[in-house]
Coordinates of C-alpha atoms and ligand atoms in Angstrom, one line a residue:
X1 CA 6.3 -30.9 3.9
X2 CA 6.4 -30.5 0.2
X3 CA 4.4 -33.4 -1.0
X4 CA 0.8 -34.6 -0.8
X5 CA -2.1 -33.9 1.5
X6 CA -2.8 -32.8 5.2
X7 CA -3.4 -29.9 7.3
X8 CA -3.8 -29.6 11.1
X9 CA -0.8 -29.4 13.4
X10 CA -0.1 -32.9 14.6
X11 CA -2.8 -34.6 12.6
X12 CA -2.6 -36.6 9.4
X13 CA -4.8 -35.9 6.4
X14 CA -8.0 -37.8 6.4
X15 CA -10.7 -35.7 4.8
X16 CA -11.8 -34.5 1.4
X17 CA -11.8 -31.0 3.0
X18 CA -8.1 -31.3 3.5
X19 CA -7.6 -32.3 -0.1
X20 CA -9.8 -29.4 -1.3
X21 CA -7.7 -27.0 0.8
X22 CA -4.6 -28.4 -0.7
X23 CA -6.0 -27.5 -4.1
X24 CA -6.4 -23.9 -2.8
X25 CA -2.8 -23.9 -1.6
X26 CA -1.7 -25.0 -5.0
X27 CA -3.5 -22.0 -6.5
X28 CA -1.5 -19.6 -4.3
X29 CA 1.8 -21.3 -4.6
X30 CA 2.0 -22.1 -8.2
X31 CA 2.8 -19.6 -10.9
X32 CA -0.4 -17.9 -12.1
X33 CA -1.4 -15.5 -14.8
X34 CA -0.5 -11.8 -14.7
X35 CA -1.7 -10.0 -11.6
X36 CA -3.8 -6.9 -11.4
X37 CA -1.8 -3.8 -11.0
X38 CA -3.4 -2.9 -7.7
X39 CA -3.4 -6.5 -6.4
X40 CA -1.8 -7.5 -3.0
X41 CA 1.9 -8.4 -3.0
X42 CA 1.2 -12.2 -2.8
X43 CA -0.8 -12.2 -6.0
X44 CA 2.1 -10.5 -7.9
X45 CA 4.6 -12.9 -6.3
X46 CA 2.5 -15.9 -7.2
X47 CA 2.3 -14.7 -10.7
X48 CA 6.1 -14.7 -10.8
X49 CA 6.3 -18.2 -9.2
X50 CA 7.8 -16.8 -5.9
X51 CA 6.6 -16.3 -2.4
X52 CA 6.5 -13.0 -0.6
X53 CA 6.5 -13.6 3.1
X54 CA 6.6 -11.9 6.5
X55 CA 7.8 -12.8 10.0
X56 CA 4.9 -12.7 12.4
X57 CA 4.8 -12.1 16.2
X58 CA 2.1 -13.8 18.2
X59 CA 1.3 -10.8 20.4
X60 CA 0.0 -8.4 17.7
X61 CA -1.4 -11.4 15.8
X62 CA -3.9 -11.9 18.6
X63 CA -4.3 -8.3 19.6
X64 CA -4.4 -6.2 16.4
X65 CA -6.9 -6.5 13.6
X66 CA -4.9 -4.4 11.2
X67 CA -1.8 -6.6 11.8
X68 CA -3.8 -9.7 11.1
X69 CA -5.6 -8.3 8.0
X70 CA -2.4 -7.1 6.3
X71 CA -0.6 -10.3 7.2
X72 CA -3.4 -12.4 5.7
X73 CA -3.9 -10.3 2.6
X74 CA -0.4 -9.3 1.4
X75 CA 1.7 -12.4 2.1
X76 CA 1.7 -16.0 1.0
X77 CA 4.5 -17.1 3.3
X78 CA 5.0 -16.8 7.0
X79 CA 7.9 -17.3 9.4
X80 CA 7.4 -17.2 13.1
X81 CA 9.5 -14.4 14.4
X82 CA 10.1 -16.1 17.8
X83 CA 7.4 -18.7 18.4
X84 CA 9.2 -21.7 17.0
X85 CA 12.6 -21.0 18.6
X86 CA 13.9 -23.4 21.2
X87 CA 13.2 -21.2 24.3
X88 CA 9.5 -21.0 23.1
X89 CA 9.0 -24.6 22.2
X90 CA 11.1 -26.5 24.8
X91 CA 11.7 -24.1 27.7
X92 CA 12.5 -27.0 30.0
X93 CA 13.9 -30.3 28.9
X94 CA 11.2 -32.6 27.6
X95 CA 8.5 -30.1 28.2
X96 CA 7.2 -28.9 24.8
X97 CA 4.9 -25.9 24.3
X98 CA 3.5 -25.4 20.9
X99 CA 0.9 -22.8 21.6
X100 CA 2.6 -20.0 19.8
X101 CA 3.9 -22.2 17.0
X102 CA 0.4 -23.6 16.5
X103 CA -1.1 -20.1 16.4
X104 CA 1.2 -19.2 13.6
X105 CA 0.7 -22.4 11.7
X106 CA -3.1 -22.2 12.0
X107 CA -3.1 -18.6 10.8
X108 CA -1.1 -19.6 7.8
X109 CA -3.4 -22.6 7.1
X110 CA -6.5 -20.4 7.3
X111 CA -4.9 -17.9 4.8
X112 CA -3.3 -20.4 2.4
X113 CA 0.2 -19.4 3.3
X114 CA 3.3 -21.6 3.5
X115 CA 5.3 -21.7 6.8
X116 CA 9.1 -21.7 7.0
X117 CA 10.0 -23.2 10.4
X118 CA 12.5 -21.0 12.2
X119 CA 14.8 -22.2 13.8
X120 CA 16.0 -25.5 15.2
X121 CA 19.6 -25.1 16.2
X122 CA 20.9 -21.7 17.1
X123 CA 23.2 -20.2 19.8
X124 CA 20.6 -17.5 20.7
X125 CA 17.2 -18.0 22.4
X126 CA 18.2 -21.4 23.5
X127 CA 17.5 -22.2 27.2
X128 CA 20.4 -22.4 29.7
X129 CA 19.6 -26.1 30.4
X130 CA 20.7 -26.9 26.8
X131 CA 23.9 -24.9 27.0
X132 CA 25.0 -26.6 30.2
X133 CA 24.8 -30.2 28.9
X134 CA 27.8 -32.4 28.2
X135 CA 28.4 -33.7 24.6
X136 CA 26.4 -36.9 24.7
X137 CA 23.4 -35.3 26.5
X138 CA 23.6 -32.2 24.2
X139 CA 23.5 -34.3 21.1
X140 CA 20.6 -36.3 22.2
X141 CA 18.8 -33.2 23.4
X142 CA 19.3 -31.7 19.9
X143 CA 18.0 -34.9 18.3
X144 CA 14.9 -35.0 20.5
X145 CA 14.2 -31.4 20.0
X146 CA 14.4 -31.6 16.3
X147 CA 12.3 -34.8 16.1
X148 CA 9.6 -33.4 18.3
X149 CA 9.3 -30.0 16.7
X150 CA 9.7 -31.0 13.1
X151 CA 7.7 -34.2 13.7
X152 CA 4.8 -32.1 15.0
X153 CA 4.3 -30.5 11.6
X154 CA 5.7 -33.2 9.4
X155 CA 2.2 -33.9 8.1
X156 CA 1.0 -30.4 8.0
X157 CA 0.6 -29.1 4.5
X158 CA 1.4 -25.5 5.4
X159 CA 4.8 -26.2 7.0
X160 CA 7.2 -26.8 4.0
X161 CA 10.7 -25.9 5.2
X162 CA 13.0 -25.4 8.2
X163 CA 16.0 -23.4 9.2
X164 CA 17.9 -26.3 10.6
X165 CA 21.0 -24.4 11.7
X166 CA 21.2 -20.7 12.1
X167 CA 24.2 -18.3 12.1
X168 CA 27.0 -20.9 12.4
X169 CA 29.7 -18.6 11.1
X170 CA 31.8 -15.8 12.4
X171 CA 32.3 -12.8 10.1
X172 CA 35.8 -14.1 9.1
X173 CA 34.3 -17.4 7.9
X174 CA 35.4 -19.5 10.9
X175 CA 32.7 -21.6 12.5
X176 CA 31.2 -19.7 15.4
X177 CA 32.5 -20.7 18.7
X178 CA 29.0 -21.2 20.1
X179 CA 28.2 -23.7 22.9
X180 CA 27.2 -26.1 20.1
X181 CA 30.5 -26.0 18.3
X182 CA 32.5 -25.9 21.6
X183 CA 30.7 -28.9 23.0
X184 CA 30.1 -31.0 19.9
X185 CA 32.5 -29.8 17.2
X186 CA 31.6 -29.2 13.6
X187 CA 29.6 -32.5 13.4
X188 CA 26.6 -30.9 15.1
X189 CA 25.7 -29.3 11.8
X190 CA 25.5 -32.5 9.7
X191 CA 23.8 -34.3 12.6
X192 CA 21.1 -31.6 12.8
X193 CA 20.3 -31.9 9.1
X194 CA 20.1 -35.7 9.4
X195 CA 17.8 -35.6 12.4
X196 CA 15.6 -33.1 10.6
X197 CA 15.4 -35.3 7.5
X198 CA 14.5 -38.2 9.6
X199 CA 11.7 -36.2 11.3
X200 CA 10.2 -35.0 8.0
X201 CA 11.6 -36.5 4.8
X202 CA 9.6 -34.0 2.7
X203 CA 10.6 -30.8 4.3
X204 CA 13.1 -28.5 2.7
X205 CA 16.0 -28.1 5.0
X206 CA 18.0 -24.8 5.1
X207 CA 21.1 -23.3 6.5
X208 CA 20.6 -19.6 7.3
X209 CA 22.9 -16.7 8.1
X210 CA 23.4 -12.9 8.0
X211 CA 26.0 -10.8 6.3
X212 CA 26.2 -13.5 3.6
X213 CA 24.3 -11.5 0.9
X214 CA 27.4 -10.3 -0.9
X215 CA 30.4 -12.4 -1.9
X216 CA 32.7 -12.2 1.1
X217 CA 34.7 -14.4 3.5
X218 CA 31.6 -15.4 5.5
X219 CA 29.4 -16.3 2.4
X220 CA 32.3 -18.1 0.8
X221 CA 32.8 -20.2 4.0
X222 CA 29.0 -21.0 3.8
X223 CA 29.3 -21.8 0.2
X224 CA 32.2 -24.3 0.9
X225 CA 30.3 -25.8 3.8
X226 CA 27.2 -26.4 1.8
X227 CA 29.1 -27.9 -1.1
X228 CA 31.1 -30.2 1.3
X229 CA 27.9 -31.3 3.2
X230 CA 26.1 -32.1 0.0
X231 CA 29.1 -34.1 -1.3
X232 CA 28.7 -36.2 1.9
X233 CA 25.0 -36.6 1.3
X234 CA 24.1 -34.4 4.2
X235 CA 20.5 -33.3 3.4
X236 CA 21.0 -29.5 2.9
X237 CA 18.3 -28.4 0.5
X238 CA 18.4 -24.7 0.8
X239 CA 20.4 -21.6 1.8
X240 CA 18.8 -18.7 3.5
X241 CA 20.2 -15.2 3.2
X242 CA 18.8 -13.1 6.1
X243 CA 19.5 -9.7 4.5
X244 CA 19.2 -7.5 7.5
X245 CA 20.4 -4.4 5.5
X246 CA 21.1 -0.8 6.6
X247 CA 21.1 2.1 4.1
X248 CA 24.2 3.6 5.7
X249 CA 26.3 0.4 4.9
X250 CA 25.4 0.2 1.2
X251 CA 23.6 -2.4 -0.9
X252 CA 25.3 -5.8 -1.6
X253 CA 25.4 -5.2 -5.3
X254 CA 26.7 -8.8 -6.0
X255 CA 23.6 -10.3 -4.3
X256 CA 22.3 -11.8 -7.5
X257 CA 25.7 -13.2 -8.4
X258 CA 26.1 -14.7 -5.0
X259 CA 22.6 -16.3 -5.1
X260 CA 23.6 -17.8 -8.5
X261 CA 26.8 -19.4 -7.2
X262 CA 24.8 -21.1 -4.5
X263 CA 22.1 -22.1 -6.9
X264 CA 24.8 -23.8 -9.0
X265 CA 25.4 -26.1 -6.1
X266 CA 21.9 -27.4 -6.6
X267 CA 20.2 -25.8 -3.6
X268 CA 17.2 -23.6 -3.3
X269 CA 18.1 -20.1 -2.2
X270 CA 15.8 -17.7 -0.4
X271 CA 15.8 -14.3 1.2
X272 CA 14.7 -15.1 4.7
X273 CA 14.7 -12.0 6.9
X274 CA 15.1 -8.8 4.9
X275 CA 14.7 -5.5 6.5
X276 CA 16.4 -2.2 5.6
X277 CA 17.0 0.0 8.6
X278 CA 18.1 3.6 8.7
X279 CA 19.5 6.0 11.3
X280 CA 16.5 7.8 12.7
X281 CA 14.8 10.1 12.1
X282 CA 13.2 9.1 8.8
X283 CA 13.4 11.4 5.8
X284 CA 12.0 11.1 2.4
X285 CA 15.4 10.7 0.9
X286 CA 16.2 7.8 3.3
X287 CA 12.8 6.3 2.4
X288 CA 13.7 6.5 -1.3
X289 CA 17.1 4.7 -0.7
X290 CA 15.3 2.1 1.4
X291 CA 12.7 1.5 -1.3
X292 CA 15.5 1.0 -3.8
X293 CA 17.2 -1.6 -1.5
X294 CA 13.9 -3.5 -1.2
X295 CA 13.4 -3.3 -5.0
X296 CA 16.9 -4.6 -5.6
X297 CA 16.4 -7.5 -3.2
X298 CA 13.2 -8.5 -4.9
X299 CA 14.7 -8.1 -8.4
X300 CA 17.7 -10.3 -7.4
X301 CA 15.4 -13.1 -6.3
X302 CA 13.2 -12.7 -9.4
X303 CA 16.3 -13.0 -11.6
X304 CA 17.4 -16.3 -10.1
X305 CA 15.3 -19.3 -10.8
X306 CA 16.4 -21.2 -7.7
X307 CA 15.3 -18.3 -5.5
X308 CA 12.0 -19.4 -3.9
X309 CA 11.0 -16.0 -2.6
X310 CA 11.6 -13.2 -0.1
X311 CA 10.5 -13.0 3.5
X312 CA 10.4 -9.6 5.1
X313 CA 11.3 -9.6 8.8
X314 CA 7.9 -8.2 9.9
X315 CA 6.0 -5.7 7.9
X316 CA 5.2 -2.7 10.1
X317 CA 7.6 -0.4 11.9
X318 CA 5.1 -0.7 14.8
X319 CA 6.6 -4.2 15.5
X320 CA 10.2 -4.5 14.4
X321 CA 13.2 -5.9 16.2
X322 CA 15.4 -3.0 14.8
X323 CA 14.9 -0.2 17.4
X324 CA 15.4 -2.7 20.2
X325 CA 18.6 -4.1 18.7
X326 CA 20.3 -1.3 16.8
X327 CA 20.5 1.9 18.9
X328 CA 19.2 4.9 17.1
X329 CA 18.1 3.0 14.0
X330 CA 14.6 2.0 12.9
X331 CA 11.9 2.4 10.2
X332 CA 13.2 -0.7 8.5
X333 CA 9.9 -2.1 7.2
X334 CA 7.4 -1.5 4.4
X335 CA 4.5 -0.1 6.5
X336 CA 4.9 2.6 9.1
X337 CA 3.8 2.3 12.7
X338 CA 0.3 3.3 11.7
X339 CA 0.0 0.6 9.1
X340 CA 0.4 3.0 6.2
X341 CA 2.3 1.8 3.2
X342 CA 5.7 3.4 2.8
X343 CA 7.6 3.9 -0.5
X344 CA 9.3 0.6 0.2
X345 CA 5.9 -1.1 -0.1
X346 CA 5.4 0.4 -3.5
X347 CA 8.9 -0.7 -4.4
X348 CA 8.2 -4.3 -3.5
X349 CA 4.9 -4.2 -5.2
X350 CA 6.3 -2.7 -8.4
X351 CA 9.3 -5.0 -8.5
X352 CA 7.0 -8.0 -8.1
X353 CA 4.7 -6.5 -10.8
X354 CA 7.7 -5.9 -13.1
X355 CA 5.8 -7.4 -16.0
X356 CA 4.1 -4.1 -16.6
X357 CA 6.6 -1.2 -17.0
X358 CA 5.3 1.8 -15.2
X359 CA 3.4 4.4 -17.3
X360 CA 5.0 7.8 -17.3
X361 CA 3.4 9.1 -20.5
X362 CA 0.6 11.6 -20.0
X363 CA -2.6 11.6 -22.1
X364 CA -2.9 14.0 -25.0
X365 CA -4.2 17.5 -24.3
X366 CA -8.0 17.8 -24.2
X367 CA -9.8 20.2 -26.6
X368 CA -11.0 23.6 -25.5
X369 CA -14.2 23.2 -23.5
X370 CA -17.4 24.7 -24.7
X371 CA -19.8 26.1 -22.1
X372 CA -23.6 25.6 -22.3
X373 CA -26.6 25.7 -20.0
X374 CA -25.0 28.4 -17.9
X375 CA -27.2 29.4 -14.9
X376 CA -26.6 31.3 -11.8
X377 CA -25.0 28.3 -10.1
X378 CA -24.1 25.7 -12.8
X379 CA -22.8 25.2 -16.3
X380 CA -22.1 22.3 -18.6
X381 CA -18.7 22.0 -20.3
X382 CA -17.9 19.7 -23.1
X383 CA -14.6 19.1 -24.8
X384 CA -13.0 16.8 -27.4
X385 CA -11.5 13.7 -25.7
X386 CA -7.9 12.9 -25.0
X387 CA -6.2 9.6 -25.8
X388 CA -3.6 7.8 -23.7
X389 CA -0.8 5.6 -25.1
X390 CA 1.3 5.0 -21.9
X391 CA -0.4 1.7 -21.1
X392 CA -2.4 2.6 -18.0
X393 CA -5.3 4.0 -20.0
X394 CA -7.3 7.2 -19.9
X395 CA -8.9 7.5 -16.5
X396 CA -10.8 10.8 -16.8
X397 CA -10.5 14.6 -16.6
X398 CA -9.8 17.2 -13.9
X399 CA -11.6 20.5 -14.4
X400 CA -9.9 23.6 -13.0
X401 CA -10.7 27.3 -12.6
X402 CA -7.9 29.5 -13.7
X403 CA -7.0 31.9 -10.9
X404 CA -3.3 32.8 -11.5
X405 CA -2.0 31.2 -8.3
X406 CA -3.0 27.7 -7.4
X407 CA -5.9 26.9 -9.6
X408 CA -8.7 25.2 -7.7
X409 CA -10.2 22.0 -9.1
X410 CA -14.0 22.5 -9.8
X411 CA -14.7 18.8 -10.5
X412 CA -13.7 15.5 -12.1
X413 CA -15.3 13.6 -14.8
X414 CA -14.8 10.2 -16.4
X415 CA -16.2 11.4 -19.7
X416 CA -15.4 14.4 -21.9
X417 CA -18.2 16.5 -20.4
X418 CA -19.1 17.8 -16.9
X419 CA -22.0 19.6 -15.3
X420 CA -20.4 22.0 -12.9
X421 CA -22.6 23.0 -9.9
X422 CA -22.2 25.2 -6.9
X423 CA -20.9 28.1 -9.0
X424 CA -21.3 31.7 -7.8
X425 CA -23.9 33.8 -9.6
X426 CA -22.9 36.7 -11.7
X427 CA -19.3 35.5 -11.8
X428 CA -16.9 35.2 -14.6
X429 CA -15.2 31.8 -14.8
X430 CA -12.2 30.8 -16.8
X431 CA -12.1 27.0 -16.9
X432 CA -9.7 24.5 -18.4
X433 CA -9.4 20.7 -18.4
X434 CA -6.5 18.2 -17.9
X435 CA -6.8 14.5 -18.8
X436 CA -5.7 11.9 -16.3
X437 CA -4.5 8.3 -16.9
X438 CA -4.6 5.2 -14.7
X439 CA -1.0 5.9 -13.4
X440 CA -2.0 9.4 -12.4
X441 CA -0.1 11.2 -15.2
X442 CA -1.8 14.6 -16.1
X443 CA -1.9 16.0 -19.6
X444 CA -1.1 19.6 -20.4
X445 CA -3.9 22.0 -19.7
X446 CA -6.4 22.6 -22.4
X447 CA -7.1 26.2 -23.5
X448 CA -9.6 27.9 -21.2
X449 CA -13.2 28.7 -21.8
X450 CA -14.6 31.9 -20.2
X451 CA -18.2 32.2 -19.2
X452 CA -20.2 34.2 -16.7
X453 CA -22.9 32.8 -14.5
X454 CA -26.2 34.5 -14.5
X455 CA -27.8 36.1 -11.5
X456 CA -29.6 33.6 -9.3
X457 CA -29.3 34.4 -5.7
X458 CA -25.6 34.5 -5.0
X459 CA -23.4 37.5 -4.4
X460 CA -23.7 40.0 -7.2
X461 CA -21.3 41.4 -9.7
X462 CA -20.3 44.9 -10.5
X463 CA -23.8 46.2 -9.7
X464 CA -26.5 45.8 -7.1
X465 CA -30.3 45.8 -7.3
X466 CA -32.8 46.4 -4.4
X467 CA -36.6 46.4 -4.8
X468 CA -39.3 48.1 -2.9
X469 CA -43.0 47.1 -2.8
X470 CA -44.8 50.4 -3.6
X471 CA -48.3 49.1 -3.3
X472 CA -50.2 45.8 -3.1
X473 CA -53.7 44.4 -3.2
X474 CA -55.4 41.0 -3.0
X475 CA -54.2 39.5 -6.2
X476 CA -51.3 41.8 -7.2
X477 CA -48.6 44.3 -6.3
X478 CA -46.2 46.9 -7.8
X479 CA -42.4 46.9 -7.2
X480 CA -41.2 50.4 -7.6
X481 CA -38.4 51.4 -7.6
X482 CA -35.9 48.6 -8.3
X483 CA -32.8 50.6 -7.7
X484 CA -29.8 49.6 -9.8
X485 CA -26.4 50.9 -8.5
X486 CA -23.0 50.5 -10.1
X487 CA -21.1 49.0 -7.1
X488 CA -17.8 48.8 -9.0
X489 CA -15.0 51.2 -9.6
X490 CA -15.5 51.7 -13.3
X491 CA -18.4 52.6 -15.5
X492 CA -20.8 49.9 -16.7
X493 CA -22.4 49.8 -20.1
X494 CA -25.7 48.0 -19.5
X495 CA -27.1 45.9 -16.7
X496 CA -29.1 42.8 -16.2
X497 CA -31.2 42.3 -13.1
X498 CA -32.5 38.8 -12.4
X499 CA -35.1 37.7 -9.9
X500 CA -37.4 34.8 -9.2
X501 CA -41.2 35.0 -9.2
X502 CA -43.0 33.1 -6.4
X503 CA -45.1 30.2 -7.7
X504 CA -48.3 31.4 -9.4
X505 CA -47.1 35.0 -9.9
X506 CA -46.7 36.6 -13.3
X507 CA -45.5 40.0 -14.6
X508 CA -48.3 42.1 -16.1
X509 CA -46.3 45.2 -16.9
X510 CA -42.9 47.0 -16.6
X511 CA -41.2 50.3 -17.2
X512 CA -37.6 51.5 -17.7
X513 CA -36.4 48.0 -18.4
X514 CA -37.1 45.2 -20.8
X515 CA -38.3 42.1 -19.0
X516 CA -38.3 38.5 -20.3
X517 CA -39.6 35.6 -18.4
X518 CA -38.5 32.0 -18.5
X519 CA -40.4 29.7 -16.1
X520 CA -40.3 31.7 -12.8
X521 CA -37.0 33.5 -13.7
X522 CA -37.3 37.0 -14.8
X523 CA -34.5 38.9 -16.6
X524 CA -34.7 42.7 -16.7
X525 CA -32.3 44.4 -19.0
X526 CA -31.4 48.1 -19.1
X527 CA -32.9 50.4 -21.8
X528 CA -30.7 52.4 -24.1
X529 CA -31.1 55.5 -21.9
X530 CA -30.4 54.0 -18.5
X531 CA -27.7 51.4 -19.1
X532 CA -24.6 53.5 -18.7
X533 CA -23.8 54.1 -15.0
X534 CA -20.6 55.5 -13.6
X535 CA -19.2 54.2 -10.4
X536 CA -21.8 54.6 -7.6
X537 CA -24.4 56.0 -10.0
X538 CA -28.0 54.6 -9.8
X539 CA -31.0 54.3 -11.9
X540 CA -34.3 52.4 -11.4
X541 CA -37.1 50.5 -13.1
X542 CA -40.4 49.0 -11.9
X543 CA -42.9 46.3 -12.7
X544 CA -46.3 45.0 -11.8
X545 CA -47.2 41.5 -10.8
X546 CA -50.4 39.5 -10.5
X547 CA -50.7 36.7 -7.9
X548 CA -53.3 34.2 -6.7
X549 CA -56.1 35.8 -4.6
X550 CA -55.1 35.8 -1.0
X551 CA -51.4 35.1 -1.6
X552 CA -49.3 37.6 0.3
X553 CA -45.9 36.9 -1.2
X554 CA -43.9 39.4 -3.2
X555 CA -40.7 39.2 -5.2
X556 CA -37.5 39.6 -3.2
X557 CA -33.9 38.9 -3.9
X558 CA -32.4 40.7 -7.0
X559 CA -29.0 40.0 -8.5
X560 CA -27.4 42.3 -10.9
X561 CA -24.8 41.7 -13.6
X562 CA -23.2 43.8 -16.3
X563 CA -24.0 44.1 -19.1
Ligands
XIL1 C1 15.0 -11.7 16.4 C2 13.6 -11.3 16.6 O1 13.1 -10.4 15.6 C3 13.5 -10.6 18.0 O2 12.1 -10.4 18.3 C4 14.2 -11.4 19.1 O3 14.1 -10.7 20.3 C5 15.6 -11.7 18.7 O4 15.6 -12.4 17.4 N1 18.4 -13.4 13.0 C6 17.4 -14.3 13.1 C7 16.2 -14.0 13.8 O5 17.6 -15.5 12.7 O6 15.6 -15.1 14.5 C8 16.3 -12.8 14.7 O7 15.0 -12.5 15.2 C9 16.9 -11.7 14.0 C10 18.3 -12.0 13.5

């Protein structure tokens, strides 16, 4: 029902809690402010004054957490896929079973979702006992069914609308020769609406059909019926366009125009069961086409004020009627069978979030990075910042090593500086930066900076160094020789050997190299006379160290770089 208070299936509103919950419902159903770009579908839909709904099946609803979570989070409208149909609610005459229907309605109530009741009078999923009745008995069975089912939820705040009659037309626009029509004649349609109005004066009452999305013989027959019923004061409030589409049959490009002609009759319109199937297997180009269909359906509804919203017939390919119904077809929904969002999800999302045009403008190119604090395994890079004008805003920077083929990313930073760690010692790096915006656009690469890490324990560069302990005593030792070898294929012009002193050790003398010490790190540079080494040539140097009395450690681990 559309109006005031209540909440629980079959009960009237009595409590303040019910009123408070109604306030919450209003928050979700009324137009709100602009929605966050990454918000769930329902938030964007609410911001546009529309619902975005899904059909739910009771099996996965009780068995699958992911199914429940997505259904609760993404949608603000629910239709029972099967649980409110006649064969579920009144399998035997006068014996009603609302267990599935209540499950759906309770779920919707808990999640501040509106429920569209589906469906009261249909030629499918209606038990044999109904189909075999004579005219008088059939009419009263229909009246009783409608009054029991609609009446049960008449005072339930979540249940706001009903499909009163479903699929009453043939493709050519004739009324379908169903058991309803064949037994009762055309009057069953008006009667059904009147019984529903009597059972819940506040519910929005709909006629629903498929292949009526475009302007064609069937939709024109529906248009004429709705106009004629309303002229006779039959309470038809709403027209549902199922929209079971297939990419191989094309998009009904006059959908919006068709919705508008119905709206001009004074009825609400809604997309009630959209799915977009394809011939299997899926492909990325089919996915793209499908996404465009979903986008166009959403945009048609957004463009028509009288369109209340869009219900997708399920949401995950894991649970879809399509493969069971259309041989060789499937993948019709917006999540795949593993609950991963498909391109069609993004299309629905972006169409609902249409207030913000998507950002395709990359940020400006960052400045050339400058390297500082270069060690054997780390370096600091700083560059002048980029700006972003595309709307999504500057999100940060990606830092890459230039390697000619695919350049590996060394790190990411949200500021115009980064401390790179885990670098290889004695290694030359050419590094450049690209800026990234909130939409994922990357700027052009900056110019590269080139730096070489120092020795420090990693694999060495174009030379190697190995040290030998020549002699040692209680509080000191001599390393002689440290053999430096050109391990490359071209001559080197100077070498630098780096090693680390154990704690408490200090250098007391050296020969054939110039040693400088910083903390425990010692850098030994070649002299003018022993720096030039051809490939495989060697030279050596030595040094003496003092250490705490009783300490037995010696220096080990030398790295060599050139120059
Ligand atoms: C389908 C359900 O999705 C299936 O699970 C069921 O087996 C058959 O009905 N038009 C309608 C829906 O109005 O009720 C139908 O739902 C799909 C076509």
